[in-house]
């Protein structure tokens, strides 16, 4: 039997244009969040700003209601890796590593992107290095999002850069195809071997999202059913872009200029 669950949906140029709009909404709102983020704000304050920013630009929140997720934004602080739920009692402090993951729908298509930011900009040496290594890992992966490469070329580039810098890649969560759904095939792991996996083709759109920890890569999910934290309590960071594969190479749809 033909496996349909693993078939990768190719997008036409007109669909990629809609995805560019969805993702530019996400990218712009994340930049706005980065600008306003300050010690003393709550994670729910950030969620409200995210929801307003998406709606003002003609999109709608993608995460709210997805598998019962209760908010627009995921805000994950320090040892939290991903899927932190906004909370009116959770206050961010100077030096915290705040990871913000945002999704929007525009004209039936999804945008998905994430950034990690240090509150007040300074933070510890380790925090600054973690953010640099994680963001650079994303761009190292994106370099391989080109026709004729293999999917795990992306994975291997991320993993070797992260581990070469002494940090770990999370394995329990992965990137994904994206389009008319938030999650489509294929899975895009942040670990793997060069030359393996499906051959990349023009029209594929991938959400590439390295999640990196300072210590062990083991993950625990808190009793809220969502918040994923490092098992050893070490710091974590997360960067994500939605990237279309074009004949000229990677086209970062969630990048803001
Ligand atoms: N970027 C994350 C992902 O692709 C965001 C999902 S949050 C959820 O899994 F609430 F929508 F699940
Ligand atoms: Co994603």
Short mmCIF file of C-alpha atoms and ligand atoms in Angstrom, two decimals, residues 101 112 176 182-183 207 209 240, ligand 2:
data_model
loop_
_atom_site.label_atom_id
_atom_site.label_comp_id
_atom_site.label_asym_id
_atom_site.label_seq_id
_atom_site.Cartn_x
_atom_site.Cartn_y
_atom_site.Cartn_z
CA UNK A 101 6.98 30.78 19.37
CA UNK A 112 5.30 29.54 12.16
CA UNK A 176 7.84 19.90 10.24
CA UNK A 182 0.44 23.68 10.95
CA UNK A 183 2.07 20.26 10.85
CA UNK A 207 9.49 24.78 9.50
CA UNK A 209 13.30 24.72 14.48
CA UNK A 240 12.40 28.69 14.07
CO1 LIG B 2 6.87 24.73 14.36
#
